[in-house]
Amino acid sequence: MGGAMVAMLFSDIEGSTVLLRRLGDRYLDALESHRRILRAVWTAYGGVEQGTEGDSFFVVFPRAGDAVAAAVEGQRGLEAQCWPGGERLRVRMGIHTGTPGVHDGDYWGMDVHLAARIAAAAHGGQVIVSAVTGQLTQLPDGVTLRNLGTHHLKDIPEPEHLLQVTGAGLQADFPPPRSLGTATSLPVPATPLLGRESDLTRVMDLLDQPDVRLVTLTGPGGSGKTRLAVGIAGGLTHRFPGGVYFVPLASVTSEQVMWTSIAEALDIPPRERGRIVAYLAQRTLLLVLDNLEQLAGADKIVAEIIEGAAHVKVVVTSRRPLGLVGEHQHSVAPLTVPYDETLAERSAAVQLFVQRAQAVQPGFTLTPGNVADVVAICRRLDGLPLAIELCAPRIRVLSVKELLARVDQTLDIASTSSVTPERQRTLRGTIAWSYDLLSPERRKLFRRLAVFSGGADLAAVEAVATGTDPLDAIAELHDAHLVSLSEGPESITRIELLQTIQQYAADELAATDEADAMRGAHASYYAELAENLQALKESTYYTALELAETDLDNCRAALGWAVRQDLETGLRLCAALGWVWLLGGYIAESREWHEQLVARAGDTPSTDLAACLRGLSNLLLLQGETSRAHELATRSLEMAKTLGDRAGVAFAMSLLGTAQRHQGDLEAAQRTLSEAVELHRGLDDKGRLARALGNLGGVEEELGRLDRAETLLRESLAINESIGDVHEIALQGQNLAYLLALAGRVDEASELARGLVTTVVALGSPNLTMAFSNTMMSILVRKGDPVGAAHLFGAEEAMGERLEIANPYLEEELAEALELVGDALTREEWERHRREGRSERVEDLLNRLPVG
């Protein structure tokens, strides 16, 4: 239900990833100063924090004027602060006033979403407010509102009128908010144009506008620029009384030959360029100039035509834009490829494959037996029309499955058509055409980009491949469509290569003597990045996990190289990634990397090997292999003692105590974990102390010392809340909820668990989700909902099997549940509901359960 009128303010740090990488450990100091400054302002103006996550705030104020005044004072305080390393910390803020819904003290509804979207539209240092906020605000002295106009915001159905808060001490200037007659010489296409409806519409609409004279179709080699240009021209024949003319220029290398080619297409005698322009000036026509990237003077010729012939429009195809004033670019992307074979028939890439296959094998059709392989082929070929056209005709001699097995050879598969241009006889030749047009320095950077997997940001490219700012070089490669750009976490630009182009780059890199050096630099960079993110995961959980998962493919590539070539770096990277694999649910993969590295490392002591031993021991505990887990924990402990690593000793003892608990030796576990807690109290690592306290609390609970267990769990929870570790707050919170249920304080347990459901589901950690599911099951069965408990039991059981996470307490938990259910359900009824639960997602059941 709706609540009172309130002002909602969202804020976050712009470019925090860049700051993190520049400042390293000092970023935590900057983050804490940012929180201190803003929290003081929120409190001074009556703001109530509704959510603090990493570097962001969600604060509710009783009046719009209070929110605006707080934002102004907050920005001034941030501007006056001296930040580490001389950096400037820039925070964006957005405010909207409305009547959001309120449930258990939490705000929800479209007004909340709108406030968040307004903040996302702002730039660092800027405060943007909604129109209703502007109308309701009594502005502080010297503060005004600047009209930013109407903007469409993501997921908001209606456009929103936005205003910028301006005044003394605030930055004033920011970028905008983040919101033919007869076809005289057209070639006749041999096949229909597939999947280009939106491209056709956009370019034809552009050419319909009187002030648009030049449109350049850009895209990687083989993306279908020429075929699209012919389709566009064919659809415009009635709009140009003077005709539509196609001029093929792929083999042209001089300006004079280009002029001659234009004259030939127009069917006029070759003349000097002045007379050709004079001829064009008397006509209303469309010129399609195909393949200009290799001709250095092409831009001058096109500019001369545009300036001298007022009624001529030009469509150009090129792997890079011309760079002329008034040029409108249209990027021609590869064809769509489905990620679900049930959508295959709607995919333009699959349609093209079938079309070209039927040209050599008329009876070829998509069937349930071949559709998955066809989709896989198209995906591996990046949806590039040329690659598909080269590959599909091989169906004449190969089955689809055999073709998929050979798809990595696609770069060298030759066209079966005698009329295919020489540069497109193979996909390798097509990419080489663009590569050979680059300067030697740009070629070097391009082939070095092959070491990245899944893309990279500019900081990574600079550190690994260039040593200097790569912006200009990347821009040139992007213009040549050898790389693509996308937006990564926190709006950081990422550089990516299509798989086919990356394969070409990798082949070029392998032919040089720098391949190992590049892969070594790549592995070192991502090991350091993983270590930095590991150090920050407690205070910026969501950000750290998102950044780590964004570069997980790079980490995998680095590990694959380091396992064979640089064991020290491999151990560093594996040790730093353990938390990512664990919380992200990559259990089997994590174990595989740990096993490889531990086996290769032997017995030579190192802190990273000791950490990997602990990581592997923890994974073995999750999978129910307690004896080997105990052995590795002991080995890690002995190694840490040898190295004089106090933190490693404390951490290993905490793990060893957990292994003893899993083996049923509770008294030994209690002694070991008690010692681990005392060791942790002497170290400056609150997070590990909190985890050790939680582990000891679990043992005390099993020993029946519930009061002692509760004291330990509440201390653990308080520490985690003080450092802002969202994941551990949820984990220890659910441990406490289970303890309360066990102690018969079911209503307290239910209330605590109810407040954790949203957080647990949002975190997405499989281990946490399963543990929380078990706690909820225990609560439900005690509150008289045995059916809901049985469904959760089955869903959790199935989830553990999928993720290869063993539950060593399964039989014990089942026996306890059945005892609590008593006569409420028969054993047959329990098993039926348990089976039904196995087909459900734990997260869906948690979201639906009435736990109040």
PDB file of N, CA, C and O in Angstrom, residues 557-615:
ATOM      1  N   ALA A 557      41.859 -18.204 -18.821  1.00  0.00           N
ATOM      2  CA  ALA A 557      42.932 -18.262 -19.814  1.00  0.00           C
ATOM      3  C   ALA A 557      44.293 -18.121 -19.145  1.00  0.00           C
ATOM      4  O   ALA A 557      45.261 -18.815 -19.497  1.00  0.00           O
ATOM      5  N   ALA A 558      44.378 -17.213 -18.166  1.00  0.00           N
ATOM      6  CA  ALA A 558      45.637 -17.013 -17.446  1.00  0.00           C
ATOM      7  C   ALA A 558      46.029 -18.273 -16.680  1.00  0.00           C
ATOM      8  O   ALA A 558      47.199 -18.685 -16.674  1.00  0.00           O
ATOM      9  N   LEU A 559      45.071 -18.910 -16.019  1.00  0.00           N
ATOM     10  CA  LEU A 559      45.354 -20.140 -15.286  1.00  0.00           C
ATOM     11  C   LEU A 559      45.795 -21.261 -16.227  1.00  0.00           C
ATOM     12  O   LEU A 559      46.735 -22.011 -15.920  1.00  0.00           O
ATOM     13  N   GLY A 560      45.121 -21.365 -17.368  1.00  0.00           N
ATOM     14  CA  GLY A 560      45.478 -22.409 -18.323  1.00  0.00           C
ATOM     15  C   GLY A 560      46.922 -22.297 -18.782  1.00  0.00           C
ATOM     16  O   GLY A 560      47.616 -23.305 -18.976  1.00  0.00           O
ATOM     17  N   TRP A 561      47.394 -21.057 -18.952  1.00  0.00           N
ATOM     18  CA  TRP A 561      48.796 -20.840 -19.333  1.00  0.00           C
ATOM     19  C   TRP A 561      49.717 -21.048 -18.139  1.00  0.00           C
ATOM     20  O   TRP A 561      50.753 -21.704 -18.225  1.00  0.00           O
ATOM     21  N   ALA A 562      49.338 -20.498 -16.987  1.00  0.00           N
ATOM     22  CA  ALA A 562      50.216 -20.521 -15.821  1.00  0.00           C
ATOM     23  C   ALA A 562      50.419 -21.929 -15.278  1.00  0.00           C
ATOM     24  O   ALA A 562      51.490 -22.249 -14.748  1.00  0.00           O
ATOM     25  N   VAL A 563      49.426 -22.792 -15.363  1.00  0.00           N
ATOM     26  CA  VAL A 563      49.576 -24.168 -14.892  1.00  0.00           C
ATOM     27  C   VAL A 563      50.773 -24.832 -15.567  1.00  0.00           C
ATOM     28  O   VAL A 563      51.514 -25.604 -14.955  1.00  0.00           O
ATOM     29  N   ARG A 564      50.985 -24.498 -16.838  1.00  0.00           N
ATOM     30  CA  ARG A 564      52.072 -25.124 -17.601  1.00  0.00           C
ATOM     31  C   ARG A 564      53.369 -24.319 -17.559  1.00  0.00           C
ATOM     32  O   ARG A 564      54.457 -24.878 -17.633  1.00  0.00           O
ATOM     33  N   GLN A 565      53.249 -22.976 -17.465  1.00  0.00           N
ATOM     34  CA  GLN A 565      54.420 -22.140 -17.692  1.00  0.00           C
ATOM     35  C   GLN A 565      54.890 -21.325 -16.483  1.00  0.00           C
ATOM     36  O   GLN A 565      56.043 -20.902 -16.446  1.00  0.00           O
ATOM     37  N   ASP A 566      54.009 -21.036 -15.527  1.00  0.00           N
ATOM     38  CA  ASP A 566      54.371 -20.139 -14.426  1.00  0.00           C
ATOM     39  C   ASP A 566      53.567 -20.536 -13.191  1.00  0.00           C
ATOM     40  O   ASP A 566      52.554 -19.926 -12.868  1.00  0.00           O
ATOM     41  N   LEU A 567      54.044 -21.560 -12.500  1.00  0.00           N
ATOM     42  CA  LEU A 567      53.294 -22.135 -11.389  1.00  0.00           C
ATOM     43  C   LEU A 567      53.063 -21.118 -10.277  1.00  0.00           C
ATOM     44  O   LEU A 567      52.000 -21.104  -9.650  1.00  0.00           O
ATOM     45  N   GLU A 568      54.035 -20.259 -10.010  1.00  0.00           N
ATOM     46  CA  GLU A 568      53.897 -19.268  -8.941  1.00  0.00           C
ATOM     47  C   GLU A 568      52.704 -18.347  -9.195  1.00  0.00           C
ATOM     48  O   GLU A 568      51.890 -18.096  -8.302  1.00  0.00           O
ATOM     49  N   THR A 569      52.596 -17.851 -10.430  1.00  0.00           N
ATOM     50  CA  THR A 569      51.467 -16.986 -10.770  1.00  0.00           C
ATOM     51  C   THR A 569      50.155 -17.766 -10.746  1.00  0.00           C
ATOM     52  O   THR A 569      49.121 -17.247 -10.319  1.00  0.00           O
ATOM     53  N   GLY A 570      50.200 -19.015 -11.175  1.00  0.00           N
ATOM     54  CA  GLY A 570      48.997 -19.834 -11.142  1.00  0.00           C
ATOM     55  C   GLY A 570      48.474 -20.020  -9.729  1.00  0.00           C
ATOM     56  O   GLY A 570      47.262 -19.941  -9.473  1.00  0.00           O
ATOM     57  N   LEU A 571      49.376 -20.268  -8.778  1.00  0.00           N
ATOM     58  CA  LEU A 571      48.964 -20.422  -7.382  1.00  0.00           C
ATOM     59  C   LEU A 571      48.393 -19.120  -6.838  1.00  0.00           C
ATOM     60  O   LEU A 571      47.390 -19.127  -6.110  1.00  0.00           O
ATOM     61  N   ARG A 572      49.015 -17.991  -7.167  1.00  0.00           N
ATOM     62  CA  ARG A 572      48.491 -16.680  -6.735  1.00  0.00           C
ATOM     63  C   ARG A 572      47.056 -16.493  -7.220  1.00  0.00           C
ATOM     64  O   ARG A 572      46.168 -16.105  -6.459  1.00  0.00           O
ATOM     65  N   LEU A 573      46.861 -16.770  -8.490  1.00  0.00           N
ATOM     66  CA  LEU A 573      45.556 -16.529  -9.097  1.00  0.00           C
ATOM     67  C   LEU A 573      44.507 -17.478  -8.519  1.00  0.00           C
ATOM     68  O   LEU A 573      43.379 -17.061  -8.212  1.00  0.00           O
ATOM     69  N   CYS A 574      44.870 -18.738  -8.354  1.00  0.00           N
ATOM     70  CA  CYS A 574      43.923 -19.710  -7.809  1.00  0.00           C
ATOM     71  C   CYS A 574      43.536 -19.339  -6.381  1.00  0.00           C
ATOM     72  O   CYS A 574      42.359 -19.387  -6.010  1.00  0.00           O
ATOM     73  N   ALA A 575      44.536 -18.954  -5.570  1.00  0.00           N
ATOM     74  CA  ALA A 575      44.252 -18.578  -4.189  1.00  0.00           C
ATOM     75  C   ALA A 575      43.335 -17.371  -4.118  1.00  0.00           C
ATOM     76  O   ALA A 575      42.433 -17.292  -3.279  1.00  0.00           O
ATOM     77  N   ALA A 576      43.538 -16.400  -5.024  1.00  0.00           N
ATOM     78  CA  ALA A 576      42.742 -15.167  -4.994  1.00  0.00           C
ATOM     79  C   ALA A 576      41.337 -15.366  -5.525  1.00  0.00           C
ATOM     80  O   ALA A 576      40.435 -14.589  -5.203  1.00  0.00           O
ATOM     81  N   LEU A 577      41.134 -16.417  -6.335  1.00  0.00           N
ATOM     82  CA  LEU A 577      39.819 -16.627  -6.950  1.00  0.00           C
ATOM     83  C   LEU A 577      38.925 -17.577  -6.163  1.00  0.00           C
ATOM     84  O   LEU A 577      37.763 -17.762  -6.523  1.00  0.00           O
ATOM     85  N   GLY A 578      39.446 -18.173  -5.113  1.00  0.00           N
ATOM     86  CA  GLY A 578      38.665 -19.184  -4.400  1.00  0.00           C
ATOM     87  C   GLY A 578      37.296 -18.696  -3.982  1.00  0.00           C
ATOM     88  O   GLY A 578      36.287 -19.395  -4.137  1.00  0.00           O
ATOM     89  N   TRP A 579      37.202 -17.472  -3.471  1.00  0.00           N
ATOM     90  CA  TRP A 579      35.912 -16.947  -3.001  1.00  0.00           C
ATOM     91  C   TRP A 579      34.948 -16.727  -4.155  1.00  0.00           C
ATOM     92  O   TRP A 579      33.746 -16.907  -4.006  1.00  0.00           O
ATOM     93  N   VAL A 580      35.478 -16.346  -5.330  1.00  0.00           N
ATOM     94  CA  VAL A 580      34.615 -16.115  -6.501  1.00  0.00           C
ATOM     95  C   VAL A 580      33.971 -17.422  -6.931  1.00  0.00           C
ATOM     96  O   VAL A 580      32.757 -17.510  -7.155  1.00  0.00           O
ATOM     97  N   TRP A 581      34.789 -18.457  -7.057  1.00  0.00           N
ATOM     98  CA  TRP A 581      34.263 -19.772  -7.453  1.00  0.00           C
ATOM     99  C   TRP A 581      33.260 -20.289  -6.432  1.00  0.00           C
ATOM    100  O   TRP A 581      32.227 -20.847  -6.792  1.00  0.00           O
ATOM    101  N   LEU A 582      33.567 -20.098  -5.166  1.00  0.00           N
ATOM    102  CA  LEU A 582      32.705 -20.629  -4.112  1.00  0.00           C
ATOM    103  C   LEU A 582      31.358 -19.928  -4.095  1.00  0.00           C
ATOM    104  O   LEU A 582      30.301 -20.560  -4.130  1.00  0.00           O
ATOM    105  N   LEU A 583      31.379 -18.587  -4.074  1.00  0.00           N
ATOM    106  CA  LEU A 583      30.130 -17.842  -3.970  1.00  0.00           C
ATOM    107  C   LEU A 583      29.356 -17.838  -5.279  1.00  0.00           C
ATOM    108  O   LEU A 583      28.140 -17.666  -5.292  1.00  0.00           O
ATOM    109  N   GLY A 584      30.070 -18.016  -6.391  1.00  0.00           N
ATOM    110  CA  GLY A 584      29.394 -18.037  -7.685  1.00  0.00           C
ATOM    111  C   GLY A 584      28.866 -19.401  -8.073  1.00  0.00           C
ATOM    112  O   GLY A 584      28.182 -19.535  -9.095  1.00  0.00           O
ATOM    113  N   GLY A 585      29.199 -20.433  -7.296  1.00  0.00           N
ATOM    114  CA  GLY A 585      28.686 -21.775  -7.591  1.00  0.00           C
ATOM    115  C   GLY A 585      29.523 -22.573  -8.569  1.00  0.00           C
ATOM    116  O   GLY A 585      29.071 -23.599  -9.087  1.00  0.00           O
ATOM    117  N   TYR A 586      30.795 -22.156  -8.810  1.00  0.00           N
ATOM    118  CA  TYR A 586      31.657 -22.861  -9.769  1.00  0.00           C
ATOM    119  C   TYR A 586      32.448 -23.947  -9.023  1.00  0.00           C
ATOM    120  O   TYR A 586      33.686 -23.978  -9.058  1.00  0.00           O
ATOM    121  N   ILE A 587      31.744 -24.840  -8.336  1.00  0.00           N
ATOM    122  CA  ILE A 587      32.397 -25.772  -7.424  1.00  0.00           C
ATOM    123  C   ILE A 587      33.282 -26.769  -8.179  1.00  0.00           C
ATOM    124  O   ILE A 587      34.455 -26.959  -7.835  1.00  0.00           O
ATOM    125  N   ALA A 588      32.723 -27.422  -9.205  1.00  0.00           N
ATOM    126  CA  ALA A 588      33.491 -28.433  -9.941  1.00  0.00           C
ATOM    127  C   ALA A 588      34.700 -27.799 -10.624  1.00  0.00           C
ATOM    128  O   ALA A 588      35.806 -28.355 -10.612  1.00  0.00           O
ATOM    129  N   GLU A 589      34.511 -26.622 -11.230  1.00  0.00           N
ATOM    130  CA  GLU A 589      35.620 -25.950 -11.899  1.00  0.00           C
ATOM    131  C   GLU A 589      36.706 -25.559 -10.901  1.00  0.00           C
ATOM    132  O   GLU A 589      37.903 -25.722 -11.144  1.00  0.00           O
ATOM    133  N   SER A 590      36.280 -25.025  -9.755  1.00  0.00           N
ATOM    134  CA  SER A 590      37.234 -24.622  -8.730  1.00  0.00           C
ATOM    135  C   SER A 590      38.078 -25.820  -8.279  1.00  0.00           C
ATOM    136  O   SER A 590      39.310 -25.716  -8.147  1.00  0.00           O
ATOM    137  N   ARG A 591      37.425 -26.931  -8.063  1.00  0.00           N
ATOM    138  CA  ARG A 591      38.169 -28.116  -7.616  1.00  0.00           C
ATOM    139  C   ARG A 591      39.174 -28.547  -8.676  1.00  0.00           C
ATOM    140  O   ARG A 591      40.310 -28.922  -8.346  1.00  0.00           O
ATOM    141  N   GLU A 592      38.778 -28.492  -9.941  1.00  0.00           N
ATOM    142  CA  GLU A 592      39.684 -28.920 -11.014  1.00  0.00           C
ATOM    143  C   GLU A 592      40.962 -28.073 -11.033  1.00  0.00           C
ATOM    144  O   GLU A 592      42.070 -28.592 -11.131  1.00  0.00           O
ATOM    145  N   TRP A 593      40.796 -26.733 -10.919  1.00  0.00           N
ATOM    146  CA  TRP A 593      41.985 -25.860 -10.914  1.00  0.00           C
ATOM    147  C   TRP A 593      42.832 -26.114  -9.669  1.00  0.00           C
ATOM    148  O   TRP A 593      44.070 -26.196  -9.741  1.00  0.00           O
ATOM    149  N   HIS A 594      42.186 -26.223  -8.501  1.00  0.00           N
ATOM    150  CA  HIS A 594      42.939 -26.469  -7.274  1.00  0.00           C
ATOM    151  C   HIS A 594      43.717 -27.787  -7.364  1.00  0.00           C
ATOM    152  O   HIS A 594      44.899 -27.847  -6.972  1.00  0.00           O
ATOM    153  N   GLU A 595      43.069 -28.829  -7.855  1.00  0.00           N
ATOM    154  CA  GLU A 595      43.727 -30.136  -7.942  1.00  0.00           C
ATOM    155  C   GLU A 595      44.960 -30.059  -8.848  1.00  0.00           C
ATOM    156  O   GLU A 595      46.034 -30.580  -8.518  1.00  0.00           O
ATOM    157  N   GLN A 596      44.820 -29.403 -10.010  1.00  0.00           N
ATOM    158  CA  GLN A 596      45.942 -29.300 -10.945  1.00  0.00           C
ATOM    159  C   GLN A 596      47.127 -28.584 -10.316  1.00  0.00           C
ATOM    160  O   GLN A 596      48.275 -29.046 -10.380  1.00  0.00           O
ATOM    161  N   LEU A 597      46.860 -27.441  -9.706  1.00  0.00           N
ATOM    162  CA  LEU A 597      47.941 -26.615  -9.178  1.00  0.00           C
ATOM    163  C   LEU A 597      48.588 -27.247  -7.950  1.00  0.00           C
ATOM    164  O   LEU A 597      49.819 -27.223  -7.811  1.00  0.00           O
ATOM    165  N   VAL A 598      47.779 -27.814  -7.055  1.00  0.00           N
ATOM    166  CA  VAL A 598      48.344 -28.469  -5.870  1.00  0.00           C
ATOM    167  C   VAL A 598      49.205 -29.664  -6.283  1.00  0.00           C
ATOM    168  O   VAL A 598      50.294 -29.886  -5.728  1.00  0.00           O
ATOM    169  N   ALA A 599      48.756 -30.417  -7.280  1.00  0.00           N
ATOM    170  CA  ALA A 599      49.524 -31.578  -7.737  1.00  0.00           C
ATOM    171  C   ALA A 599      50.864 -31.155  -8.330  1.00  0.00           C
ATOM    172  O   ALA A 599      51.901 -31.790  -8.088  1.00  0.00           O
ATOM    173  N   ARG A 600      50.880 -30.079  -9.101  1.00  0.00           N
ATOM    174  CA  ARG A 600      52.107 -29.629  -9.763  1.00  0.00           C
ATOM    175  C   ARG A 600      53.052 -28.925  -8.790  1.00  0.00           C
ATOM    176  O   ARG A 600      54.263 -28.890  -9.009  1.00  0.00           O
ATOM    177  N   ALA A 601      52.494 -28.338  -7.725  1.00  0.00           N
ATOM    178  CA  ALA A 601      53.324 -27.550  -6.820  1.00  0.00           C
ATOM    179  C   ALA A 601      54.197 -28.406  -5.917  1.00  0.00           C
ATOM    180  O   ALA A 601      55.215 -27.926  -5.395  1.00  0.00           O
ATOM    181  N   GLY A 602      53.810 -29.640  -5.667  1.00  0.00           N
ATOM    182  CA  GLY A 602      54.605 -30.494  -4.796  1.00  0.00           C
ATOM    183  C   GLY A 602      54.566 -30.027  -3.353  1.00  0.00           C
ATOM    184  O   GLY A 602      53.521 -29.605  -2.847  1.00  0.00           O
ATOM    185  N   ASP A 603      55.732 -30.052  -2.680  1.00  0.00           N
ATOM    186  CA  ASP A 603      55.781 -29.742  -1.250  1.00  0.00           C
ATOM    187  C   ASP A 603      56.578 -28.486  -0.943  1.00  0.00           C
ATOM    188  O   ASP A 603      56.839 -28.204   0.228  1.00  0.00           O
ATOM    189  N   THR A 604      57.008 -27.752  -1.942  1.00  0.00           N
ATOM    190  CA  THR A 604      57.772 -26.527  -1.687  1.00  0.00           C
ATOM    191  C   THR A 604      56.868 -25.506  -1.023  1.00  0.00           C
ATOM    192  O   THR A 604      55.868 -25.068  -1.616  1.00  0.00           O
ATOM    193  N   PRO A 605      57.178 -25.093   0.226  1.00  0.00           N
ATOM    194  CA  PRO A 605      56.253 -24.209   0.953  1.00  0.00           C
ATOM    195  C   PRO A 605      56.124 -22.834   0.310  1.00  0.00           C
ATOM    196  O   PRO A 605      57.101 -22.250  -0.154  1.00  0.00           O
ATOM    197  N   SER A 606      54.906 -22.321   0.289  1.00  0.00           N
ATOM    198  CA  SER A 606      54.630 -20.932  -0.111  1.00  0.00           C
ATOM    199  C   SER A 606      53.273 -20.550   0.455  1.00  0.00           C
ATOM    200  O   SER A 606      52.420 -21.420   0.672  1.00  0.00           O
ATOM    201  N   THR A 607      53.081 -19.262   0.695  1.00  0.00           N
ATOM    202  CA  THR A 607      51.794 -18.821   1.251  1.00  0.00           C
ATOM    203  C   THR A 607      50.659 -19.093   0.273  1.00  0.00           C
ATOM    204  O   THR A 607      49.542 -19.420   0.697  1.00  0.00           O
ATOM    205  N   ASP A 608      50.933 -18.970  -1.031  1.00  0.00           N
ATOM    206  CA  ASP A 608      49.864 -19.212  -2.009  1.00  0.00           C
ATOM    207  C   ASP A 608      49.524 -20.691  -2.102  1.00  0.00           C
ATOM    208  O   ASP A 608      48.356 -21.057  -2.254  1.00  0.00           O
ATOM    209  N   LEU A 609      50.544 -21.576  -1.995  1.00  0.00           N
ATOM    210  CA  LEU A 609      50.244 -23.009  -1.992  1.00  0.00           C
ATOM    211  C   LEU A 609      49.453 -23.375  -0.741  1.00  0.00           C
ATOM    212  O   LEU A 609      48.494 -24.151  -0.800  1.00  0.00           O
ATOM    213  N   ALA A 610      49.821 -22.796   0.407  1.00  0.00           N
ATOM    214  CA  ALA A 610      49.066 -23.063   1.634  1.00  0.00           C
ATOM    215  C   ALA A 610      47.618 -22.622   1.482  1.00  0.00           C
ATOM    216  O   ALA A 610      46.687 -23.308   1.925  1.00  0.00           O
ATOM    217  N   ALA A 611      47.422 -21.457   0.830  1.00  0.00           N
ATOM    218  CA  ALA A 611      46.057 -20.972   0.593  1.00  0.00           C
ATOM    219  C   ALA A 611      45.300 -21.906  -0.334  1.00  0.00           C
ATOM    220  O   ALA A 611      44.105 -22.177  -0.137  1.00  0.00           O
ATOM    221  N   CYS A 612      45.967 -22.423  -1.371  1.00  0.00           N
ATOM    222  CA  CYS A 612      45.300 -23.349  -2.295  1.00  0.00           C
ATOM    223  C   CYS A 612      44.970 -24.672  -1.604  1.00  0.00           C
ATOM    224  O   CYS A 612      43.943 -25.295  -1.886  1.00  0.00           O
ATOM    225  N   LEU A 613      45.825 -25.103  -0.697  1.00  0.00           N
ATOM    226  CA  LEU A 613      45.517 -26.311   0.074  1.00  0.00           C
ATOM    227  C   LEU A 613      44.263 -26.098   0.915  1.00  0.00           C
ATOM    228  O   LEU A 613      43.405 -26.980   1.008  1.00  0.00           O
ATOM    229  N   ARG A 614      44.158 -24.914   1.539  1.00  0.00           N
ATOM    230  CA  ARG A 614      42.952 -24.614   2.315  1.00  0.00           C
ATOM    231  C   ARG A 614      41.724 -24.560   1.409  1.00  0.00           C
ATOM    232  O   ARG A 614      40.649 -25.056   1.757  1.00  0.00           O
ATOM    233  N   GLY A 615      41.899 -23.938   0.233  1.00  0.00           N
ATOM    234  CA  GLY A 615      40.774 -23.840  -0.694  1.00  0.00           C
ATOM    235  C   GLY A 615      40.290 -25.208  -1.135  1.00  0.00           C
ATOM    236  O   GLY A 615      39.077 -25.475  -1.179  1.00  0.00           O
TER     237      GLY A 615
END
